[in-house]
Structure formats: C-alpha cells, structure tokens
Amino acid sequence: MKSHTKHLTFHTRERMEFVNITSEVEAEVLASGVKEGLCLVNAMHITASVFINDDEPGLHEDYKKWLEWLAPYDPSPQRYHHNRTGEDNGDAHHKRQVMGREVVVAITNGKLDFGPWEQIFYGEFDGRRDKRVMVKIIGE
Amino acid sequence: MKSHTKHLTFHTRERMEFVNITSEVEAEVLASGVKEGLCLVNAMHITASVFINDDEPGLHEDYKKWLEWLAPYDPSPQRYHHNRTGEDNGDAHHKRQVMGREVVVAITNGKLDFGPWEQIFYGEFDGRRDKRVMVKIIGE
Amino acid sequence: MKSHTKHLTFHTRERMEFVNITSEVEAEVLASGVKEGLCLVNAMHITASVFINDDEPGLHEDYKKWLEWLAPYDPSPQRYHHNRTGEDNGDAHHKRQVMGREVVVAITNGKLDFGPWEQIFYGEFDGRRDKRVMVKIIGE
C-alpha cells in the first residue's frame, strides 16, 4: 500500500470565500503514484470547509447569501455565546457544519474519479489569515 | 490491497426522490472480495446526495418538506443567481449540501458494518434524467 | 495492509448532548499499529452524529439553540410525519443530517493528523440509552 500526505496552505482576502483547489489535489494524486485508492481532502481549521460542487459564480453568490441567512455574522456575544471567548467567528463554526469538513474522492486509473461537473472547493468563513488543507492519499 | 469500482446508474421519476440503494452497494462489497476495508459511496452529480438514514416513508416526506423550507424550488434568477445560467436547479445545489455528497462505510468480515437501522439512500433533487453513483471499495 | 475495528458505546444523560471522543479514537489508532492510513469514525445510530469542531462550551450551546431552530423537538405527528410510527424523534433525524454521520481523519506518523483545534465529537440528538460509534482504521 502506498500513502501520500500534503498540507496545502491558503490565504483568502475575504472573510467568506470559495477557492477551487481541484488542480492542487490532482497534482498530489499524480505525485502519489496511486492508481487505485482513496483521496481524503479536509479543512484543518474548524471555521472552514472542503466541499464538492459547481464552479459557477452565481451559485457561489447564492451559497454566501444562504449561509448568511442560516448563520448570520454577528460579533456580539448575544447571538453566539462562543463570542464570549473574545472571538467574533461564532457564525463561521455554523456555516462550516452546513458545507462540511471533508470530501473523500475515489482514485481510478490514476485520476480522481469525478462526475462531469464535480470540482473541489476550499470554503473559508473566517479568512484573511493562513489556513491549511490536508490531502491524504492511500492505495496502490 | 484489493480495489473495486462500480458506477451505478439511476433515473428517478420525480424531481426530488430518495432511492434505497443498500442492496446494490452490498452486492458490490460481495463482488469485491474485500473482508476488511472501506466502502465509499458518492453522488457523481452535484444536485444529488448519498446519505444514510431510516427507510421510513414518513421521515422521507418530512425531509422533503424541510429541504423545501431550507431551499425552496424557484426557477427564477431572482432568488438563485445560478439560474441566470439558464438552469432552474439552484435549489437542488443547496439541498445537496444539507444532505451531503457521500458516505464512507466500514467493511468488517466481508459485510457493511452497520448499526441496526442504517440504510444507504440516493437522494435526487433535480431528477428525471440518468444520474450516476460511484461505489469504490478498498481493503483486503 | 492492516485493519482495526472498534465499536465504542456511549450513554448520554441528556436528549441532546455532545461528547468529546478524541482520546478514545486516539487510543484505537495506537492499538491499530497503523502509521499511515485513514480512520473512519461514524455514528451507528441514525439520530446521532460524529463531527469535528471546537471543544468550547459556548459554541456547543450555540449549536444546540441553532439545531433547535432548524428542526425543533416536537413529539406530535403533525410537524414530523415520522412520529406517526409512535416515535417522538423526528427532529433528531433532521439534526443529524446537519451535523453529519461521520468523519474520516488522516493518520500520519502513527497519529491523527489534526489541525490546531480539531476535536472529534459524538453528537446525540435522542439520547438516554446506549448508542454505538464505529472506529475503523486501515493503513500500514
């Protein structure tokens, strides 16, 4: 069994931002030499997500508006008790649960075995500082 | 290490529909010959989900009503900017994020290592055409 | 390839409760002898979750309040048709979908390859009886 580990680093300009990381993950699959296996991609921070969906700017606007309805940004400690700790990112911990922490993608014939529109995104909900994404590949 | 790959195809009659695919996945576990390992099952389309829950019709009605509250079907480009592309399925991309893209299930002694009520469902939110589900099994 | 299987059992005092199970999972990683691989942790019950987030009591209060807004407890069969079966836990099946069934964590150098604040939680939404969590580890 082969294994391959990579920590990618991202720094978003916006508080909430989606970054297409598909080509970075594909490069790690190639580097791993794995032909048949599984590829785990997860946010290493708890106010961020890794998810798979469409690379369409209108959809990304829709997600941002929807997540803001589901868990509005509010730095006060009234809405989010988490903000009593001095943090202002209570909302981001909620948004991350909706969009998920991780994806697991099949590797077949040395490539990510994707449907026609699947793209991997790093979703940041409390950005403007360095954040890491784990890529772990196992297989043969 | 053994690996096994299968793309299942489904065609739902309804726009939103849940299909129990547990027996199809179990057949792939058997075909793989894997006794100890992991089984990834994921939607290959980005307006669909694979999830594990109860096979109870009342619960499925509840899920449909709840998802419609969280992300109502609306083909106009006002609510979902995604629909400016000519699509009418902005809602389906949101429903899929709530229900998830994939499940990973343990294989123990050659079988899916399930709790008492766990069943695997394909969840379709923009149906009435052919859609694919990936089953990837690795182990020994 | 090595594999390791453990079913953990929990019994919560409250209907909704979050239990930090990181040290239990770490003990299984050690017991497995796996240095490079993947660790699946999933709820075996369909009204419970396994998720990764912060071990901060204010955040956990926030999650409980938020999940109660998204899917209120209501034992009547009017809001949740699932409760026509005689169950009173329709809400719990919804809460579990928001928080997720499972996490997959990378194992690197014999340890869970975590970001700085990642902790694994068992999330119970219909507690006060014995519930099981699966830990499955594969690798080398």
mmCIF file with all atom_site columns, N, CA and C in Angstrom, chain B residues 83-126:
data_model
loop_
_atom_site.group_PDB
_atom_site.id
_atom_site.type_symbol
_atom_site.label_atom_id
_atom_site.label_alt_id
_atom_site.label_comp_id
_atom_site.label_asym_id
_atom_site.label_entity_id
_atom_site.label_seq_id
_atom_site.pdbx_PDB_ins_code
_atom_site.Cartn_x
_atom_site.Cartn_y
_atom_site.Cartn_z
_atom_site.occupancy
_atom_site.B_iso_or_equiv
_atom_site.pdbx_formal_charge
_atom_site.auth_seq_id
_atom_site.auth_comp_id
_atom_site.auth_asym_id
_atom_site.auth_atom_id
_atom_site.pdbx_PDB_model_num
ATOM 1   N N  . ASN B 1 83  ? -29.506 30.473 -11.517 1.00 0.00 ? 83  ASN B N  1
ATOM 2   C CA . ASN B 1 83  ? -30.483 30.257 -12.587 1.00 0.00 ? 83  ASN B CA 1
ATOM 3   C C  . ASN B 1 83  ? -30.335 31.259 -13.733 1.00 0.00 ? 83  ASN B C  1
ATOM 4   N N  . ARG B 1 84  ? -29.473 32.286 -13.545 1.00 0.00 ? 84  ARG B N  1
ATOM 5   C CA . ARG B 1 84  ? -29.137 33.174 -14.669 1.00 0.00 ? 84  ARG B CA 1
ATOM 6   C C  . ARG B 1 84  ? -28.426 32.429 -15.801 1.00 0.00 ? 84  ARG B C  1
ATOM 7   N N  . THR B 1 85  ? -27.871 31.264 -15.486 1.00 0.00 ? 85  THR B N  1
ATOM 8   C CA . THR B 1 85  ? -27.173 30.470 -16.499 1.00 0.00 ? 85  THR B CA 1
ATOM 9   C C  . THR B 1 85  ? -28.147 29.754 -17.427 1.00 0.00 ? 85  THR B C  1
ATOM 10  N N  . GLY B 1 86  ? -29.466 29.856 -17.115 1.00 0.00 ? 86  GLY B N  1
ATOM 11  C CA . GLY B 1 86  ? -30.454 29.121 -17.899 1.00 0.00 ? 86  GLY B CA 1
ATOM 12  C C  . GLY B 1 86  ? -30.921 27.860 -17.187 1.00 0.00 ? 86  GLY B C  1
ATOM 13  N N  . GLU B 1 87  ? -30.202 27.484 -16.112 1.00 0.00 ? 87  GLU B N  1
ATOM 14  C CA . GLU B 1 87  ? -30.636 26.347 -15.291 1.00 0.00 ? 87  GLU B CA 1
ATOM 15  C C  . GLU B 1 87  ? -31.836 26.764 -14.433 1.00 0.00 ? 87  GLU B C  1
ATOM 16  N N  . ASP B 1 88  ? -32.564 25.761 -13.914 1.00 0.00 ? 88  ASP B N  1
ATOM 17  C CA . ASP B 1 88  ? -33.649 26.067 -12.961 1.00 0.00 ? 88  ASP B CA 1
ATOM 18  C C  . ASP B 1 88  ? -33.439 25.320 -11.651 1.00 0.00 ? 88  ASP B C  1
ATOM 19  N N  . ASN B 1 89  ? -32.191 24.852 -11.416 1.00 0.00 ? 89  ASN B N  1
ATOM 20  C CA . ASN B 1 89  ? -31.957 23.928 -10.291 1.00 0.00 ? 89  ASN B CA 1
ATOM 21  C C  . ASN B 1 89  ? -31.087 24.505 -9.175  1.00 0.00 ? 89  ASN B C  1
ATOM 22  N N  . GLY B 1 90  ? -31.067 25.833 -9.041  1.00 0.00 ? 90  GLY B N  1
ATOM 23  C CA . GLY B 1 90  ? -30.309 26.448 -7.934  1.00 0.00 ? 90  GLY B CA 1
ATOM 24  C C  . GLY B 1 90  ? -30.649 25.825 -6.591  1.00 0.00 ? 90  GLY B C  1
ATOM 25  N N  . ASP B 1 91  ? -31.933 25.597 -6.347  1.00 0.00 ? 91  ASP B N  1
ATOM 26  C CA . ASP B 1 91  ? -32.356 24.989 -5.069  1.00 0.00 ? 91  ASP B CA 1
ATOM 27  C C  . ASP B 1 91  ? -31.687 23.634 -4.837  1.00 0.00 ? 91  ASP B C  1
ATOM 28  N N  . ALA B 1 92  ? -31.565 22.850 -5.905  1.00 0.00 ? 92  ALA B N  1
ATOM 29  C CA . ALA B 1 92  ? -31.047 21.480 -5.776  1.00 0.00 ? 92  ALA B CA 1
ATOM 30  C C  . ALA B 1 92  ? -29.589 21.475 -5.303  1.00 0.00 ? 92  ALA B C  1
ATOM 31  N N  . HIS B 1 93  ? -28.805 22.471 -5.733  1.00 0.00 ? 93  HIS B N  1
ATOM 32  C CA . HIS B 1 93  ? -27.413 22.574 -5.275  1.00 0.00 ? 93  HIS B CA 1
ATOM 33  C C  . HIS B 1 93  ? -27.332 22.860 -3.770  1.00 0.00 ? 93  HIS B C  1
ATOM 34  N N  . HIS B 1 94  ? -28.355 23.535 -3.233  1.00 0.00 ? 94  HIS B N  1
ATOM 35  C CA . HIS B 1 94  ? -28.384 23.819 -1.798  1.00 0.00 ? 94  HIS B CA 1
ATOM 36  C C  . HIS B 1 94  ? -28.854 22.597 -1.010  1.00 0.00 ? 94  HIS B C  1
ATOM 37  N N  . LYS B 1 95  ? -29.924 21.968 -1.498  1.00 0.00 ? 95  LYS B N  1
ATOM 38  C CA . LYS B 1 95  ? -30.436 20.780 -0.803  1.00 0.00 ? 95  LYS B CA 1
ATOM 39  C C  . LYS B 1 95  ? -29.350 19.717 -0.696  1.00 0.00 ? 95  LYS B C  1
ATOM 40  N N  . ARG B 1 96  ? -28.564 19.549 -1.760  1.00 0.00 ? 96  ARG B N  1
ATOM 41  C CA . ARG B 1 96  ? -27.500 18.554 -1.749  1.00 0.00 ? 96  ARG B CA 1
ATOM 42  C C  . ARG B 1 96  ? -26.471 18.837 -0.644  1.00 0.00 ? 96  ARG B C  1
ATOM 43  N N  . GLN B 1 97  ? -26.178 20.109 -0.365  1.00 0.00 ? 97  GLN B N  1
ATOM 44  C CA . GLN B 1 97  ? -25.192 20.403 0.683   1.00 0.00 ? 97  GLN B CA 1
ATOM 45  C C  . GLN B 1 97  ? -25.705 20.005 2.064   1.00 0.00 ? 97  GLN B C  1
ATOM 46  N N  . VAL B 1 98  ? -27.014 20.160 2.295   1.00 0.00 ? 98  VAL B N  1
ATOM 47  C CA . VAL B 1 98  ? -27.571 19.761 3.593   1.00 0.00 ? 98  VAL B CA 1
ATOM 48  C C  . VAL B 1 98  ? -27.495 18.252 3.783   1.00 0.00 ? 98  VAL B C  1
ATOM 49  N N  . MET B 1 99  ? -27.818 17.506 2.743   1.00 0.00 ? 99  MET B N  1
ATOM 50  C CA . MET B 1 99  ? -27.894 16.044 2.867   1.00 0.00 ? 99  MET B CA 1
ATOM 51  C C  . MET B 1 99  ? -26.542 15.371 2.620   1.00 0.00 ? 99  MET B C  1
ATOM 52  N N  . GLY B 1 100 ? -25.582 16.069 2.000   1.00 0.00 ? 100 GLY B N  1
ATOM 53  C CA . GLY B 1 100 ? -24.233 15.524 1.846   1.00 0.00 ? 100 GLY B CA 1
ATOM 54  C C  . GLY B 1 100 ? -23.998 14.840 0.515   1.00 0.00 ? 100 GLY B C  1
ATOM 55  N N  . ARG B 1 101 ? -22.743 14.753 0.123   1.00 0.00 ? 101 ARG B N  1
ATOM 56  C CA . ARG B 1 101 ? -22.364 14.130 -1.158  1.00 0.00 ? 101 ARG B CA 1
ATOM 57  C C  . ARG B 1 101 ? -22.129 12.645 -1.052  1.00 0.00 ? 101 ARG B C  1
ATOM 58  N N  . GLU B 1 102 ? -21.653 12.181 0.104   1.00 0.00 ? 102 GLU B N  1
ATOM 59  C CA . GLU B 1 102 ? -21.058 10.842 0.176   1.00 0.00 ? 102 GLU B CA 1
ATOM 60  C C  . GLU B 1 102 ? -21.241 10.218 1.550   1.00 0.00 ? 102 GLU B C  1
ATOM 61  N N  . VAL B 1 103 ? -21.075 8.908  1.593   1.00 0.00 ? 103 VAL B N  1
ATOM 62  C CA . VAL B 1 103 ? -20.862 8.209  2.862   1.00 0.00 ? 103 VAL B CA 1
ATOM 63  C C  . VAL B 1 103 ? -19.673 7.271  2.707   1.00 0.00 ? 103 VAL B C  1
ATOM 64  N N  . VAL B 1 104 ? -18.978 7.058  3.812   1.00 0.00 ? 104 VAL B N  1
ATOM 65  C CA . VAL B 1 104 ? -17.920 6.052  3.874   1.00 0.00 ? 104 VAL B CA 1
ATOM 66  C C  . VAL B 1 104 ? -18.360 5.036  4.919   1.00 0.00 ? 104 VAL B C  1
ATOM 67  N N  . VAL B 1 105 ? -18.396 3.768  4.524   1.00 0.00 ? 105 VAL B N  1
ATOM 68  C CA . VAL B 1 105 ? -18.905 2.720  5.404   1.00 0.00 ? 105 VAL B CA 1
ATOM 69  C C  . VAL B 1 105 ? -17.806 1.685  5.621   1.00 0.00 ? 105 VAL B C  1
ATOM 70  N N  . ALA B 1 106 ? -17.633 1.258  6.859   1.00 0.00 ? 106 ALA B N  1
ATOM 71  C CA . ALA B 1 106 ? -16.659 0.212  7.174   1.00 0.00 ? 106 ALA B CA 1
ATOM 72  C C  . ALA B 1 106 ? -17.132 -1.136 6.640   1.00 0.00 ? 106 ALA B C  1
ATOM 73  N N  . ILE B 1 107 ? -16.181 -1.945 6.162   1.00 0.00 ? 107 ILE B N  1
ATOM 74  C CA . ILE B 1 107 ? -16.448 -3.346 5.809   1.00 0.00 ? 107 ILE B CA 1
ATOM 75  C C  . ILE B 1 107 ? -15.720 -4.218 6.832   1.00 0.00 ? 107 ILE B C  1
ATOM 76  N N  . THR B 1 108 ? -16.485 -5.076 7.522   1.00 0.00 ? 108 THR B N  1
ATOM 77  C CA . THR B 1 108 ? -15.930 -5.973 8.534   1.00 0.00 ? 108 THR B CA 1
ATOM 78  C C  . THR B 1 108 ? -16.443 -7.377 8.247   1.00 0.00 ? 108 THR B C  1
ATOM 79  N N  . ASN B 1 109 ? -15.553 -8.351 8.216   1.00 0.00 ? 109 ASN B N  1
ATOM 80  C CA . ASN B 1 109 ? -15.941 -9.741 7.911   1.00 0.00 ? 109 ASN B CA 1
ATOM 81  C C  . ASN B 1 109 ? -16.723 -9.843 6.601   1.00 0.00 ? 109 ASN B C  1
ATOM 82  N N  . GLY B 1 110 ? -16.339 -9.020 5.629   1.00 0.00 ? 110 GLY B N  1
ATOM 83  C CA . GLY B 1 110 ? -16.955 -9.106 4.309   1.00 0.00 ? 110 GLY B CA 1
ATOM 84  C C  . GLY B 1 110 ? -18.310 -8.440 4.164   1.00 0.00 ? 110 GLY B C  1
ATOM 85  N N  . LYS B 1 111 ? -18.752 -7.715 5.210   1.00 0.00 ? 111 LYS B N  1
ATOM 86  C CA . LYS B 1 111 ? -20.072 -7.063 5.155   1.00 0.00 ? 111 LYS B CA 1
ATOM 87  C C  . LYS B 1 111 ? -19.991 -5.602 5.575   1.00 0.00 ? 111 LYS B C  1
ATOM 88  N N  . LEU B 1 112 ? -20.935 -4.779 5.098   1.00 0.00 ? 112 LEU B N  1
ATOM 89  C CA . LEU B 1 112 ? -21.074 -3.398 5.578   1.00 0.00 ? 112 LEU B CA 1
ATOM 90  C C  . LEU B 1 112 ? -21.349 -3.459 7.083   1.00 0.00 ? 112 LEU B C  1
ATOM 91  N N  . ASP B 1 113 ? -20.532 -2.766 7.860   1.00 0.00 ? 113 ASP B N  1
ATOM 92  C CA . ASP B 1 113 ? -20.611 -2.839 9.326   1.00 0.00 ? 113 ASP B CA 1
ATOM 93  C C  . ASP B 1 113 ? -21.576 -1.760 9.822   1.00 0.00 ? 113 ASP B C  1
ATOM 94  N N  . PHE B 1 114 ? -22.858 -2.082 9.783   1.00 0.00 ? 114 PHE B N  1
ATOM 95  C CA . PHE B 1 114 ? -23.943 -1.124 10.005  1.00 0.00 ? 114 PHE B CA 1
ATOM 96  C C  . PHE B 1 114 ? -24.515 -1.215 11.408  1.00 0.00 ? 114 PHE B C  1
ATOM 97  N N  . GLY B 1 115 ? -25.037 -0.085 11.887  1.00 0.00 ? 115 GLY B N  1
ATOM 98  C CA . GLY B 1 115 ? -25.926 -0.088 13.038  1.00 0.00 ? 115 GLY B CA 1
ATOM 99  C C  . GLY B 1 115 ? -27.277 -0.646 12.634  1.00 0.00 ? 115 GLY B C  1
ATOM 100 N N  . PRO B 1 116 ? -28.186 -0.796 13.624  1.00 0.00 ? 116 PRO B N  1
ATOM 101 C CA . PRO B 1 116 ? -29.426 -1.548 13.401  1.00 0.00 ? 116 PRO B CA 1
ATOM 102 C C  . PRO B 1 116 ? -30.343 -0.975 12.320  1.00 0.00 ? 116 PRO B C  1
ATOM 103 N N  . TRP B 1 117 ? -30.335 0.348  12.092  1.00 0.00 ? 117 TRP B N  1
ATOM 104 C CA . TRP B 1 117 ? -31.303 0.952  11.167  1.00 0.00 ? 117 TRP B CA 1
ATOM 105 C C  . TRP B 1 117 ? -30.643 1.630  9.989   1.00 0.00 ? 117 TRP B C  1
ATOM 106 N N  . GLU B 1 118 ? -29.347 1.530  9.848   1.00 0.00 ? 118 GLU B N  1
ATOM 107 C CA . GLU B 1 118 ? -28.664 2.262  8.775   1.00 0.00 ? 118 GLU B CA 1
ATOM 108 C C  . GLU B 1 118 ? -28.990 1.680  7.394   1.00 0.00 ? 118 GLU B C  1
ATOM 109 N N  . GLN B 1 119 ? -29.436 2.546  6.503   1.00 0.00 ? 119 GLN B N  1
ATOM 110 C CA . GLN B 1 119 ? -29.694 2.198  5.105   1.00 0.00 ? 119 GLN B CA 1
ATOM 111 C C  . GLN B 1 119 ? -29.125 3.322  4.243   1.00 0.00 ? 119 GLN B C  1
ATOM 112 N N  . ILE B 1 120 ? -28.577 2.961  3.071   1.00 0.00 ? 120 ILE B N  1
ATOM 113 C CA . ILE B 1 120 ? -27.960 3.948  2.190   1.00 0.00 ? 120 ILE B CA 1
ATOM 114 C C  . ILE B 1 120 ? -28.987 4.431  1.159   1.00 0.00 ? 120 ILE B C  1
ATOM 115 N N  . PHE B 1 121 ? -29.093 5.748  1.031   1.00 0.00 ? 121 PHE B N  1
ATOM 116 C CA . PHE B 1 121 ? -30.030 6.328  0.065   1.00 0.00 ? 121 PHE B CA 1
ATOM 117 C C  . PHE B 1 121 ? -29.326 7.193  -0.960  1.00 0.00 ? 121 PHE B C  1
ATOM 118 N N  . TYR B 1 122 ? -29.802 7.098  -2.194  1.00 0.00 ? 122 TYR B N  1
ATOM 119 C CA . TYR B 1 122 ? -29.506 8.088  -3.215  1.00 0.00 ? 122 TYR B CA 1
ATOM 120 C C  . TYR B 1 122 ? -30.592 9.144  -3.128  1.00 0.00 ? 122 TYR B C  1
ATOM 121 N N  . GLY B 1 123 ? -30.196 10.390 -2.929  1.00 0.00 ? 123 GLY B N  1
ATOM 122 C CA . GLY B 1 123 ? -31.143 11.499 -2.828  1.00 0.00 ? 123 GLY B CA 1
ATOM 123 C C  . GLY B 1 123 ? -31.026 12.384 -4.057  1.00 0.00 ? 123 GLY B C  1
ATOM 124 N N  . GLU B 1 124 ? -32.089 12.442 -4.811  1.00 0.00 ? 124 GLU B N  1
ATOM 125 C CA . GLU B 1 124 ? -32.103 13.203 -6.061  1.00 0.00 ? 124 GLU B CA 1
ATOM 126 C C  . GLU B 1 124 ? -32.913 14.479 -5.859  1.00 0.00 ? 124 GLU B C  1
ATOM 127 N N  . PHE B 1 125 ? -32.344 15.624 -6.301  1.00 0.00 ? 125 PHE B N  1
ATOM 128 C CA . PHE B 1 125 ? -33.045 16.904 -6.134  1.00 0.00 ? 125 PHE B CA 1
ATOM 129 C C  . PHE B 1 125 ? -33.319 17.601 -7.472  1.00 0.00 ? 125 PHE B C  1
ATOM 130 N N  . ASP B 1 126 ? -32.858 16.980 -8.566  1.00 0.00 ? 126 ASP B N  1
ATOM 131 C CA . ASP B 1 126 ? -33.116 17.542 -9.901  1.00 0.00 ? 126 ASP B CA 1
ATOM 132 C C  . ASP B 1 126 ? -33.171 16.377 -10.886 1.00 0.00 ? 126 ASP B C  1
#
